[in-house]
Amino acid sequence: MPASRRYWLVFAGFALIALFFLWQEHRAHLLGSLPWIILLLCPLMHLFMHRGHGSHGRSGRGED
């Protein structure tokens, strides 16, 4: 087994164990703040999702 592949396997194992313990210790905090996080993500999603189709009120065809 190449050394770089072994490194990523060990890193992935460590990351999974760390994520498991973080979830176990902070589950109440994360789930308790989930409604607020969703509410705060709405304006950000609005800003980023409206980037691709121009501004409001125009057809986007260059007609003035």
CSV table of N, CA and C in Angstrom, one decimal:
chain,number,residue,atom,x,y,z
A,1,MET,N,0.9,-1.2,0.0
A,1,MET,CA,0.0,0.0,0.0
A,1,MET,C,0.9,1.2,0.0
A,2,PRO,N,0.7,2.2,-0.9
A,2,PRO,CA,1.5,3.4,-1.0
A,2,PRO,C,1.3,4.2,0.3
A,3,ALA,N,2.3,5.0,0.7
A,3,ALA,CA,2.3,5.8,1.9
A,3,ALA,C,1.3,6.8,1.9
A,4,SER,N,1.0,7.5,0.7
A,4,SER,CA,0.0,8.5,0.6
A,4,SER,C,-1.4,8.0,0.9
A,5,ARG,N,-1.7,6.8,0.3
A,5,ARG,CA,-3.0,6.2,0.5
A,5,ARG,C,-3.2,5.8,2.0
A,6,ARG,N,-2.1,5.3,2.6
A,6,ARG,CA,-2.2,4.9,4.0
A,6,ARG,C,-2.4,6.2,4.9
A,7,TYR,N,-1.8,7.3,4.5
A,7,TYR,CA,-2.0,8.5,5.2
A,7,TYR,C,-3.4,9.0,5.2
A,8,TRP,N,-4.1,8.9,4.0
A,8,TRP,CA,-5.5,9.4,3.9
A,8,TRP,C,-6.4,8.4,4.6
A,9,LEU,N,-6.1,7.1,4.6
A,9,LEU,CA,-7.0,6.2,5.4
A,9,LEU,C,-6.9,6.5,6.9
A,10,VAL,N,-5.7,6.7,7.4
A,10,VAL,CA,-5.5,7.0,8.8
A,10,VAL,C,-6.2,8.4,9.1
A,11,PHE,N,-6.0,9.3,8.3
A,11,PHE,CA,-6.7,10.6,8.5
A,11,PHE,C,-8.2,10.5,8.5
A,12,ALA,N,-8.8,9.8,7.5
A,12,ALA,CA,-10.2,9.6,7.5
A,12,ALA,C,-10.7,8.9,8.7
A,13,GLY,N,-10.0,7.9,9.2
A,13,GLY,CA,-10.4,7.2,10.4
A,13,GLY,C,-10.4,8.1,11.6
A,14,PHE,N,-9.3,8.9,11.7
A,14,PHE,CA,-9.3,9.9,12.8
A,14,PHE,C,-10.4,10.9,12.7
A,15,ALA,N,-10.7,11.4,11.5
A,15,ALA,CA,-11.7,12.4,11.3
A,15,ALA,C,-13.1,11.8,11.7
A,16,LEU,N,-13.4,10.6,11.3
A,16,LEU,CA,-14.6,9.9,11.7
A,16,LEU,C,-14.8,9.8,13.2
A,17,ILE,N,-13.7,9.4,13.9
A,17,ILE,CA,-13.8,9.2,15.3
A,17,ILE,C,-14.0,10.6,16.0
A,18,ALA,N,-13.3,11.6,15.5
A,18,ALA,CA,-13.4,13.0,16.0
A,18,ALA,C,-14.9,13.5,15.8
A,19,LEU,N,-15.4,13.3,14.6
A,19,LEU,CA,-16.8,13.7,14.3
A,19,LEU,C,-17.8,13.0,15.2
A,20,PHE,N,-17.6,11.7,15.4
A,20,PHE,CA,-18.5,11.0,16.3
A,20,PHE,C,-18.5,11.6,17.7
A,21,PHE,N,-17.3,11.8,18.3
A,21,PHE,CA,-17.3,12.4,19.6
A,21,PHE,C,-17.8,13.8,19.7
A,22,LEU,N,-17.5,14.6,18.7
A,22,LEU,CA,-18.1,15.9,18.6
A,22,LEU,C,-19.6,15.9,18.6
A,23,TRP,N,-20.2,15.0,17.8
A,23,TRP,CA,-21.6,14.9,17.7
A,23,TRP,C,-22.2,14.4,19.0
A,24,GLN,N,-21.5,13.5,19.7
A,24,GLN,CA,-22.1,13.0,21.0
A,24,GLN,C,-22.0,14.1,22.1
A,25,GLU,N,-21.0,14.9,22.1
A,25,GLU,CA,-20.9,15.9,23.1
A,25,GLU,C,-21.7,17.2,22.8
A,26,HIS,N,-21.9,17.5,21.6
A,26,HIS,CA,-22.5,18.8,21.3
A,26,HIS,C,-23.9,18.7,20.5
A,27,ARG,N,-24.5,17.5,20.6
A,27,ARG,CA,-25.7,17.3,19.9
A,27,ARG,C,-26.8,18.2,20.3
A,28,ALA,N,-26.9,18.4,21.6
A,28,ALA,CA,-28.0,19.3,22.2
A,28,ALA,C,-27.8,20.7,21.7
A,29,HIS,N,-26.6,21.2,21.6
A,29,HIS,CA,-26.3,22.6,21.2
A,29,HIS,C,-26.6,22.7,19.7
A,30,LEU,N,-26.2,21.8,18.9
A,30,LEU,CA,-26.4,21.8,17.4
A,30,LEU,C,-27.9,21.7,17.1
A,31,LEU,N,-28.6,20.8,17.7
A,31,LEU,CA,-30.0,20.6,17.3
A,31,LEU,C,-30.9,21.7,17.9
A,32,GLY,N,-30.4,22.3,19.0
A,32,GLY,CA,-31.2,23.4,19.6
A,32,GLY,C,-31.1,24.7,18.8
A,33,SER,N,-30.0,24.9,18.1
A,33,SER,CA,-29.8,26.1,17.3
A,33,SER,C,-30.1,25.9,15.9
A,34,LEU,N,-30.5,24.7,15.5
A,34,LEU,CA,-30.9,24.4,14.1
A,34,LEU,C,-31.9,25.3,13.5
A,35,PRO,N,-33.1,25.6,14.2
A,35,PRO,CA,-34.0,26.5,13.6
A,35,PRO,C,-33.5,27.9,13.4
A,36,TRP,N,-32.6,28.4,14.2
A,36,TRP,CA,-32.0,29.7,14.0
A,36,TRP,C,-31.0,29.7,12.9
A,37,ILE,N,-30.3,28.6,12.7
A,37,ILE,CA,-29.3,28.5,11.6
A,37,ILE,C,-30.1,28.5,10.3
A,38,ILE,N,-31.2,27.8,10.2
A,38,ILE,CA,-32.0,27.8,9.0
A,38,ILE,C,-32.5,29.2,8.7
A,39,LEU,N,-33.0,29.8,9.7
A,39,LEU,CA,-33.5,31.2,9.6
A,39,LEU,C,-32.5,32.2,9.1
A,40,LEU,N,-31.3,32.0,9.6
A,40,LEU,CA,-30.2,32.9,9.2
A,40,LEU,C,-29.6,32.6,7.8
A,41,LEU,N,-29.8,31.4,7.3
A,41,LEU,CA,-29.4,31.0,6.0
A,41,LEU,C,-30.3,31.5,4.9
A,42,CYS,N,-31.5,31.8,5.2
A,42,CYS,CA,-32.4,32.3,4.2
A,42,CYS,C,-31.9,33.5,3.5
A,43,PRO,N,-31.5,34.6,4.2
A,43,PRO,CA,-31.0,35.8,3.4
A,43,PRO,C,-29.7,35.4,2.6
A,44,LEU,N,-28.9,34.6,3.1
A,44,LEU,CA,-27.7,34.2,2.4
A,44,LEU,C,-28.0,33.4,1.1
A,45,MET,N,-29.0,32.5,1.2
A,45,MET,CA,-29.4,31.8,0.0
A,45,MET,C,-30.1,32.7,-1.0
A,46,HIS,N,-30.8,33.7,-0.5
A,46,HIS,CA,-31.5,34.6,-1.4
A,46,HIS,C,-30.4,35.4,-2.2
A,47,LEU,N,-29.4,35.9,-1.5
A,47,LEU,CA,-28.3,36.6,-2.2
A,47,LEU,C,-27.6,35.8,-3.2
A,48,PHE,N,-27.2,34.6,-2.9
A,48,PHE,CA,-26.5,33.8,-3.8
A,48,PHE,C,-27.3,33.1,-4.9
A,49,MET,N,-28.6,32.8,-4.6
A,49,MET,CA,-29.4,32.2,-5.6
A,49,MET,C,-29.9,33.2,-6.7
A,50,HIS,N,-29.9,34.4,-6.4
A,50,HIS,CA,-30.4,35.4,-7.3
A,50,HIS,C,-29.3,36.0,-8.2
A,51,ARG,N,-28.1,35.5,-8.0
A,51,ARG,CA,-27.0,36.0,-8.8
A,51,ARG,C,-27.1,35.7,-10.3
A,52,GLY,N,-27.6,34.6,-10.6
A,52,GLY,CA,-27.6,34.1,-12.0
A,52,GLY,C,-28.6,34.6,-13.0
A,53,HIS,N,-29.7,35.2,-12.5
A,53,HIS,CA,-30.8,35.6,-13.4
A,53,HIS,C,-31.1,37.0,-13.5
A,54,GLY,N,-30.1,37.9,-13.1
A,54,GLY,CA,-30.3,39.3,-13.3
A,54,GLY,C,-31.1,39.9,-12.1
A,55,SER,N,-31.5,41.1,-12.3
A,55,SER,CA,-32.2,41.8,-11.2
A,55,SER,C,-33.7,41.6,-11.3
A,56,HIS,N,-34.5,42.0,-10.3
A,56,HIS,CA,-35.9,41.9,-10.3
A,56,HIS,C,-36.6,42.9,-11.2
A,57,GLY,N,-37.6,42.5,-11.8
A,57,GLY,CA,-38.4,43.5,-12.6
A,57,GLY,C,-38.0,43.6,-14.1
A,58,ARG,N,-36.9,43.0,-14.5
A,58,ARG,CA,-36.5,43.0,-15.9
A,58,ARG,C,-36.5,41.7,-16.5
A,59,SER,N,-36.7,41.6,-17.8
A,59,SER,CA,-36.8,40.3,-18.5
A,59,SER,C,-35.4,39.8,-18.7
A,60,GLY,N,-34.3,40.6,-18.7
A,60,GLY,CA,-33.0,40.1,-18.9
A,60,GLY,C,-32.6,40.0,-20.4
A,61,ARG,N,-33.4,40.5,-21.3
A,61,ARG,CA,-33.1,40.4,-22.8
A,61,ARG,C,-32.5,41.7,-23.3
A,62,GLY,N,-32.3,42.7,-22.5
A,62,GLY,CA,-31.7,43.9,-22.9
A,62,GLY,C,-32.7,44.9,-23.4
A,63,GLU,N,-34.0,44.6,-23.2
A,63,GLU,CA,-35.0,45.6,-23.7
A,63,GLU,C,-35.2,46.6,-22.6
A,64,ASP,N,-35.1,47.9,-22.9
A,64,ASP,CA,-35.3,49.0,-22.0
A,64,ASP,C,-36.5,49.8,-22.2
